[in-house]
Tab-separated table of C-alpha atoms and ligand atoms in Angstrom:
chain	number	residue	atom	x	y	z
A	3	MET	CA	-9.067	72.436	55.214
A	4	ILE	CA	-7.786	69.485	53.191
A	5	HIS	CA	-4.473	70.025	51.379
A	6	ILE	CA	-3.462	68.628	48.013
A	7	ARG	CA	0.341	68.332	48.074
A	8	ASN	CA	2.578	68.850	45.049
A	9	LYS	CA	5.432	66.547	44.057
A	10	GLU	CA	8.074	68.425	46.083
A	11	GLU	CA	5.910	68.531	49.213
A	12	ILE	CA	5.152	64.799	48.928
A	13	GLU	CA	8.912	64.105	48.646
A	14	LEU	CA	9.502	66.066	51.867
A	15	ILE	CA	6.717	64.225	53.711
A	16	LYS	CA	8.229	60.968	52.429
A	17	ASN	CA	11.645	61.971	53.835
A	18	SER	CA	10.102	62.556	57.247
A	19	ALA	CA	8.063	59.336	57.039
A	20	LEU	CA	11.174	57.331	56.119
A	21	MET	CA	13.019	58.856	59.075
A	22	VAL	CA	10.201	57.487	61.244
A	23	SER	CA	10.669	54.079	59.599
A	24	ALA	CA	14.441	54.235	60.208
A	25	THR	CA	13.768	55.085	63.865
A	26	LEU	CA	11.344	52.169	64.229
A	27	THR	CA	13.970	49.918	62.621
A	28	GLU	CA	16.481	50.968	65.308
A	29	VAL	CA	13.793	50.240	67.897
A	30	ALA	CA	13.223	46.780	66.380
A	31	LYS	CA	16.940	46.008	66.717
A	32	MET	CA	17.063	46.809	70.427
A	33	LEU	CA	13.814	45.178	71.553
A	34	LYS	CA	14.218	42.267	73.958
A	35	PRO	CA	12.972	41.189	77.375
A	36	GLY	CA	14.539	43.143	80.246
A	37	ILE	CA	14.886	46.610	78.680
A	38	THR	CA	12.864	49.586	79.884
A	39	THR	CA	10.487	51.397	77.560
A	40	LEU	CA	12.193	54.642	78.668
A	41	SER	CA	15.494	53.410	77.173
A	42	ILE	CA	13.714	52.932	73.821
A	43	ASP	CA	12.409	56.508	73.960
A	44	LYS	CA	15.877	57.855	74.779
A	45	MET	CA	17.490	55.981	71.882
A	46	ALA	CA	14.797	57.177	69.452
A	47	ASP	CA	15.047	60.808	70.577
A	48	GLU	CA	18.823	60.774	70.029
A	49	PHE	CA	18.557	58.930	66.711
A	50	ILE	CA	16.030	61.409	65.319
A	51	ARG	CA	18.023	64.468	66.449
A	52	ASP	CA	21.340	62.962	65.190
A	53	ASN	CA	19.628	62.778	61.791
A	54	LYS	CA	18.549	66.431	61.925
A	55	GLY	CA	14.920	65.695	62.655
A	56	VAL	CA	12.687	66.727	65.542
A	57	PRO	CA	10.432	64.229	67.351
A	58	SER	CA	6.909	65.429	66.423
A	59	PHE	CA	5.253	64.121	69.578
A	60	LYS	CA	7.484	65.752	72.206
A	61	GLY	CA	5.496	68.662	73.597
A	62	TYR	CA	2.523	68.035	71.263
A	63	HIS	CA	-0.440	69.180	73.423
A	64	GLY	CA	2.008	68.645	76.301
A	65	PHE	CA	2.937	65.012	75.513
A	66	PRO	CA	6.186	64.553	77.482
A	67	PHE	CA	8.067	61.967	75.343
A	68	SER	CA	9.362	61.357	71.818
A	69	LEU	CA	7.560	58.046	71.324
A	70	CYS	CA	4.204	56.668	72.372
A	71	ILE	CA	4.989	53.218	73.795
A	72	SER	CA	1.894	51.143	74.465
A	73	VAL	CA	2.287	47.724	76.079
A	74	ASN	CA	-0.352	44.955	75.889
A	75	GLU	CA	-3.751	46.440	76.937
A	76	VAL	CA	-2.551	49.988	76.249
A	77	VAL	CA	-4.074	50.964	72.910
A	78	VAL	CA	-2.120	54.166	72.192
A	79	HIS	CA	-0.366	57.164	73.814
A	80	GLY	CA	1.418	55.089	76.461
A	81	PHE	CA	4.210	56.854	78.383
A	82	PRO	CA	7.724	55.403	78.213
A	83	SER	CA	8.642	54.356	81.759
A	84	ASN	CA	10.843	52.142	83.924
A	85	TYR	CA	8.630	49.179	83.009
A	86	LEU	CA	10.814	46.232	81.933
A	87	LEU	CA	9.578	44.512	78.788
A	88	LYS	CA	9.033	40.828	79.404
A	89	ASP	CA	8.633	37.665	77.384
A	90	GLY	CA	5.079	37.492	76.024
A	91	ASP	CA	4.451	41.256	75.888
A	92	ILE	CA	3.401	43.081	72.783
A	93	VAL	CA	4.448	46.692	72.385
A	94	SER	CA	3.002	49.280	69.983
A	95	ILE	CA	5.435	52.040	69.131
A	96	ASP	CA	4.139	55.201	67.483
A	97	CYS	CA	6.641	57.737	66.157
A	98	GLY	CA	6.465	61.100	64.407
A	99	VAL	CA	9.329	63.066	62.856
A	100	TYR	CA	9.321	66.717	61.738
A	101	MET	CA	11.896	67.730	59.120
A	102	ASN	CA	12.026	70.438	56.426
A	103	GLY	CA	8.598	71.745	57.418
A	104	PHE	CA	6.711	68.440	57.238
A	105	HIS	CA	5.729	65.590	59.544
A	106	GLY	CA	5.807	61.837	58.986
A	107	ASP	CA	3.816	59.491	61.234
A	108	SER	CA	3.974	55.698	61.519
A	109	ALA	CA	3.416	52.968	64.097
A	110	TYR	CA	4.232	49.275	64.483
A	111	THR	CA	3.343	46.595	67.030
A	112	PHE	CA	6.158	44.233	68.062
A	113	ALA	CA	6.111	40.875	69.835
A	114	ILE	CA	8.571	40.396	72.708
A	115	GLY	CA	9.714	36.759	72.796
A	116	ASN	CA	6.971	34.156	72.891
A	117	VAL	CA	3.533	35.733	72.445
A	118	TYR	CA	0.200	33.867	72.545
A	119	GLU	CA	-0.939	32.689	69.116
A	120	GLU	CA	-4.273	34.574	69.409
A	121	THR	CA	-2.370	37.813	70.056
A	122	LEU	CA	-0.005	37.186	67.122
A	123	LYS	CA	-3.090	36.743	64.958
A	124	LEU	CA	-4.504	40.068	66.197
A	125	MET	CA	-1.234	41.736	65.168
A	126	ARG	CA	-1.211	40.060	61.756
A	127	VAL	CA	-4.849	40.922	61.016
A	128	THR	CA	-4.369	44.543	62.144
A	129	LYS	CA	-1.351	44.941	59.848
A	130	GLU	CA	-3.253	43.339	56.947
A	131	SER	CA	-6.188	45.686	57.543
A	132	LEU	CA	-3.835	48.668	57.195
A	133	TYR	CA	-2.947	47.527	53.674
A	134	LEU	CA	-6.609	46.892	52.834
A	135	GLY	CA	-7.276	50.487	53.898
A	136	ILE	CA	-4.354	51.791	51.850
A	137	ALA	CA	-5.708	49.999	48.751
A	138	GLN	CA	-8.909	52.061	49.098
A	139	ALA	CA	-6.993	55.358	49.404
A	140	LYS	CA	-7.503	56.234	45.763
A	141	ASP	CA	-8.646	59.252	43.821
A	142	ASN	CA	-12.447	59.786	43.906
A	143	ASN	CA	-13.008	57.197	46.635
A	144	ARG	CA	-14.310	58.495	49.950
A	145	VAL	CA	-12.914	58.272	53.480
A	146	GLY	CA	-15.641	55.718	54.293
A	147	ASP	CA	-14.211	53.310	51.723
A	148	ILE	CA	-10.992	53.116	53.755
A	149	SER	CA	-12.915	52.908	57.036
A	150	TYR	CA	-15.196	50.156	55.789
A	151	ALA	CA	-12.310	48.044	54.445
A	152	ILE	CA	-10.593	48.106	57.851
A	153	GLU	CA	-13.731	47.518	59.917
A	154	HIS	CA	-15.067	44.778	57.665
A	155	TYR	CA	-11.860	42.748	57.826
A	156	THR	CA	-11.036	43.233	61.503
A	157	ASN	CA	-14.539	43.150	62.988
A	158	LYS	CA	-16.932	41.427	60.582
A	159	ILE	CA	-14.493	38.753	59.438
A	160	ASN	CA	-12.226	38.397	62.501
A	161	GLY	CA	-14.503	39.521	65.352
A	162	TYR	CA	-12.143	42.091	66.885
A	163	GLY	CA	-13.087	45.359	68.596
A	164	VAL	CA	-12.482	48.465	66.471
A	165	VAL	CA	-11.595	51.522	68.562
A	166	ARG	CA	-14.018	54.415	67.897
A	167	GLU	CA	-12.484	57.232	69.958
A	168	LEU	CA	-9.212	57.509	68.038
A	169	VAL	CA	-8.831	57.855	64.285
A	170	GLY	CA	-6.347	58.424	61.479
A	171	HIS	CA	-5.854	61.892	60.016
A	172	GLY	CA	-4.359	64.115	57.357
A	173	VAL	CA	-0.632	64.724	57.874
A	174	GLY	CA	1.647	67.408	56.449
A	175	ARG	CA	2.745	70.786	57.810
A	176	GLN	CA	0.766	69.844	60.926
A	177	LEU	CA	0.943	66.461	62.624
A	178	HIS	CA	-2.856	66.220	62.585
A	179	GLU	CA	-4.755	67.776	59.701
A	180	ASP	CA	-8.149	67.230	58.064
A	181	PRO	CA	-9.718	64.876	57.252
A	182	ASN	CA	-10.241	62.356	60.059
A	183	ILE	CA	-9.853	58.743	58.911
A	184	PRO	CA	-11.934	56.495	61.195
A	185	ASN	CA	-11.335	52.747	61.247
A	186	TYR	CA	-15.080	52.088	61.045
A	187	GLY	CA	-17.728	53.375	58.666
A	188	ARG	CA	-19.750	52.902	55.527
A	189	ARG	CA	-18.605	52.674	51.939
A	190	GLY	CA	-19.218	55.888	50.010
A	191	ASP	CA	-19.519	58.018	53.177
A	192	GLY	CA	-17.404	61.004	54.160
A	193	LYS	CA	-14.997	63.352	52.416
A	194	LYS	CA	-13.882	62.659	48.857
A	195	LEU	CA	-10.237	61.631	48.421
A	196	LYS	CA	-8.146	63.398	45.792
A	197	GLU	CA	-4.784	62.474	44.334
A	198	GLY	CA	-1.998	64.216	46.276
A	199	MET	CA	-3.767	64.245	49.639
A	200	VAL	CA	-1.561	62.732	52.372
A	201	ILE	CA	-3.164	60.869	55.272
A	202	ALA	CA	-2.120	58.660	58.164
A	203	ILE	CA	-4.118	55.423	58.123
A	204	GLU	CA	-3.850	53.727	61.518
A	205	PRO	CA	-6.071	50.831	62.578
A	206	MET	CA	-6.211	50.421	66.389
A	207	ILE	CA	-7.741	46.990	66.910
A	208	ASN	CA	-8.602	45.199	70.168
A	209	LEU	CA	-8.593	41.446	70.797
A	210	GLY	CA	-11.755	41.881	72.903
A	211	VAL	CA	-14.286	44.693	73.217
A	212	LYS	CA	-13.982	47.957	71.277
A	213	GLU	CA	-14.435	50.122	74.399
A	214	VAL	CA	-11.447	52.010	75.816
A	215	PHE	CA	-10.751	54.366	78.705
A	216	THR	CA	-8.089	56.980	79.475
A	217	GLU	CA	-5.879	56.713	82.564
A	218	GLN	CA	-5.456	59.449	85.199
A	219	ASP	CA	-2.384	60.784	83.353
A	220	GLY	CA	-4.759	62.088	80.672
A	221	TRP	CA	-2.973	60.203	77.867
A	222	THR	CA	-2.700	56.445	78.327
A	223	VAL	CA	-5.616	54.773	76.528
A	224	LYS	CA	-6.418	51.196	77.605
A	225	THR	CA	-8.909	48.567	76.524
A	226	GLU	CA	-11.924	48.361	78.831
A	227	ASP	CA	-11.500	44.578	79.258
A	228	LEU	CA	-7.671	44.885	79.549
A	229	LYS	CA	-7.156	42.500	76.624
A	230	PRO	CA	-4.339	43.338	74.177
A	231	SER	CA	-4.594	45.879	71.369
A	232	ALA	CA	-2.549	46.304	68.171
A	233	HIS	CA	-1.708	49.429	66.153
A	234	PHE	CA	-0.120	49.795	62.721
A	235	GLU	CA	0.139	53.095	60.848
A	236	HIS	CA	1.461	54.345	57.518
A	237	THR	CA	1.712	57.882	56.177
A	238	THR	CA	-0.003	57.401	52.809
A	239	VAL	CA	-0.466	59.482	49.648
A	240	ILE	CA	-3.682	59.210	47.631
A	241	ARG	CA	-3.018	58.040	44.067
A	242	LYS	CA	-5.200	57.244	41.029
A	243	THR	CA	-5.340	53.472	41.518
A	244	GLY	CA	-4.751	53.159	45.260
A	245	GLY	CA	-2.769	54.633	48.118
A	246	VAL	CA	1.016	54.521	48.256
A	247	HIS	CA	2.561	54.361	51.725
A	248	LEU	CA	5.453	56.787	52.248
A	249	SER	CA	6.627	55.181	55.494
A	250	ASN	CA	7.900	51.631	55.038
A	251	PHE	CA	7.983	48.501	57.201
A	252	ALA	CA	10.481	46.489	55.081
A	253	ASN	CA	13.570	47.168	57.223
A	254	ILE	CA	11.566	46.903	60.443
A	255	GLU	CA	10.384	43.450	59.379
A	256	LEU	CA	13.944	42.399	58.499
A	257	ALA	CA	15.217	43.560	61.895
A	258	GLU	CA	12.291	41.773	63.520
A	259	GLU	CA	13.177	38.479	61.775
A	260	ASN	CA	16.849	38.777	62.757
A	261	ASN	CA	15.794	39.473	66.317
A	262	VAL	CA	13.631	36.347	66.413
A	263	GLU	CA	16.609	34.313	65.168
A	264	LEU	CA	18.918	35.871	67.761
A	265	ASN	CA	16.445	35.209	70.562
A	266	HIS	CA	15.994	31.660	69.319
A	267	THR	CA	19.753	31.050	69.318
A	268	TYR	CA	19.939	32.547	72.779
A	269	ASN	CA	17.179	30.244	74.035
A	270	LEU	CA	18.933	27.200	72.577
A	271	LYS	CA	22.163	28.188	74.345
A	272	ILE	CA	20.371	28.511	77.648
A	273	GLN	CA	18.751	25.109	77.177
A	274	SER	CA	22.050	23.406	76.379
A	275	MET	CA	23.733	24.579	79.580
B	22	MG	MG1	1.217	57.888	64.816
B	23	MG	MG1	-1.212	59.271	63.468
C-alpha cells in the first residue's frame, strides 16, 4: 500500500529526516584518519537518543548497530567495527531516526583525507544523480522516471555500475514502505507518483561492475570487483513540479569543508616540523 501523507505527517517525517541530517553533521565533524567506525556509531546512537529520537536501524531485522558504516568496496549495510579509518578511504554512512511515529532516512559518502580523483568523481556523480532523481519525483510521473534519470547519468553518461539488488523505498510509519524505487529502469514504467507520497531515493553506484555479493555476516554488501562504491540518500516528498528533499546536506557539507581545512592546516604543520 502506498500512503499519501497530509501536511502534519510530512512535517513529522521532516523532523525525523532533519534529525538524521543533524546526526550526519556530527559524524562529519568527527571524521578523520585513526578513528574507529565503532566510535562513530556510539556517538550517533547517543546523539539521537539525547535528542529524543530512536535509531531506526538498531534491531531492524536484527541489524545490530545504529548506523550502517560502509568503507570503500562495501556498498551498504556495513557493520561498525574496530577498523581504523585511514587516509584515502571513503566511508558511506546511512542513518535512520524514528520520532513521533515516523522515520527519516538519509545517507552520505565522505572522503577521509586524500582520496583518488576517480573516486572523488564517483562520489560527486552519485550525489548529482540523487538530485536528478529528486527532480523527477513529481506528481503524475512514474517511479521509472526517477530510476531512468539516475541510471542514465551514472551508467550511460559516466560508465559506472548501478547496483540492482538494493533499491530506494517509501518511508513513513515504517522504515521501508511501498513503492520500491530502483536506481535503474525505463521512463514511464512503474507505479504512478502522487503529491504527498514520501520516498527515500538512494543511488548506490559502483566505480566498476554493478555486481555485488553479501558477506558471511548476512549484511555487509560488497562490490564483486572490490572497487569503491558511493551512496547518497534523501527522504523526499513528491510535489507538483518536482521532489522536495526533507533531509538536508547543507550542514554536512559545511562541516565537511571545515574538516578539509582543518586537515590541510594539520598537514602543513606536520610538513613544517
Ligand atoms: Mg538509508
Ligand atoms: Mg533507505
